[in-house]
Amino acid sequence: MIDERTLNTIADCWVKFRKTQTVRDLDETCRSVICALLLRIAADDLTWRDDPELKDDVEMCTRL
């Protein structure tokens, strides 16, 4: 089970990501968290390639 601190970090990073709209603008911690989420989503659902914004972020996360 994930502890509350970890869940808060994930939630905070998601809020920051939604405000910036790009992975590049996040600090290193949040970039790592959001990239982990986006790469997991991309592995599960190949339709991410049809969304230009998501495609840019997933491709950037793949390079990291």
mmCIF file of C-alpha atoms in Angstrom, residues 20-61:
data_model
loop_
_atom_site.group_PDB
_atom_site.id
_atom_site.type_symbol
_atom_site.label_atom_id
_atom_site.label_comp_id
_atom_site.label_asym_id
_atom_site.label_seq_id
_atom_site.Cartn_x
_atom_site.Cartn_y
_atom_site.Cartn_z
ATOM 1 C CA THR A 20 1.872 23.751 -16.927
ATOM 2 C CA GLN A 21 0.526 21.413 -19.605
ATOM 3 C CA THR A 22 4.042 20.195 -20.370
ATOM 4 C CA VAL A 23 6.432 17.816 -18.674
ATOM 5 C CA ARG A 24 9.386 20.078 -19.503
ATOM 6 C CA ASP A 25 8.193 22.755 -17.085
ATOM 7 C CA LEU A 26 8.139 20.477 -14.047
ATOM 8 C CA ASP A 27 10.844 20.084 -11.435
ATOM 9 C CA GLU A 28 12.833 16.855 -11.479
ATOM 10 C CA THR A 29 10.689 15.081 -8.870
ATOM 11 C CA CYS A 30 7.410 15.889 -10.573
ATOM 12 C CA ARG A 31 8.831 15.124 -14.003
ATOM 13 C CA SER A 32 9.766 11.665 -12.745
ATOM 14 C CA VAL A 33 6.330 11.069 -11.213
ATOM 15 C CA ILE A 34 4.368 12.296 -14.227
ATOM 16 C CA CYS A 35 6.589 10.453 -16.695
ATOM 17 C CA ALA A 36 6.038 7.219 -14.779
ATOM 18 C CA LEU A 37 2.279 7.753 -15.061
ATOM 19 C CA LEU A 38 2.348 8.773 -18.715
ATOM 20 C CA LEU A 39 4.586 5.896 -19.767
ATOM 21 C CA ARG A 40 2.332 3.426 -17.978
ATOM 22 C CA ILE A 41 -0.716 4.907 -19.715
ATOM 23 C CA ALA A 42 1.067 4.800 -23.077
ATOM 24 C CA ALA A 43 1.972 1.139 -22.607
ATOM 25 C CA ASP A 44 -1.645 0.301 -21.812
ATOM 26 C CA ASP A 45 -3.405 2.409 -24.461
ATOM 27 C CA LEU A 46 -1.817 3.025 -27.841
ATOM 28 C CA THR A 47 -4.340 5.742 -28.709
ATOM 29 C CA TRP A 48 -2.009 8.222 -26.978
ATOM 30 C CA ARG A 49 -0.385 8.646 -30.382
ATOM 31 C CA ASP A 50 -3.565 10.340 -31.619
ATOM 32 C CA ASP A 51 -3.344 13.123 -29.017
ATOM 33 C CA PRO A 52 -0.670 15.689 -30.021
ATOM 34 C CA GLU A 53 -0.167 17.074 -26.488
ATOM 35 C CA LEU A 54 0.078 13.660 -24.888
ATOM 36 C CA LYS A 55 2.293 12.429 -27.710
ATOM 37 C CA ASP A 56 4.850 15.202 -27.085
ATOM 38 C CA ASP A 57 4.994 14.472 -23.353
ATOM 39 C CA VAL A 58 5.203 10.686 -23.782
ATOM 40 C CA GLU A 59 7.984 11.057 -26.353
ATOM 41 C CA MET A 60 9.886 13.379 -24.052
ATOM 42 C CA CYS A 61 9.468 10.992 -21.124
#
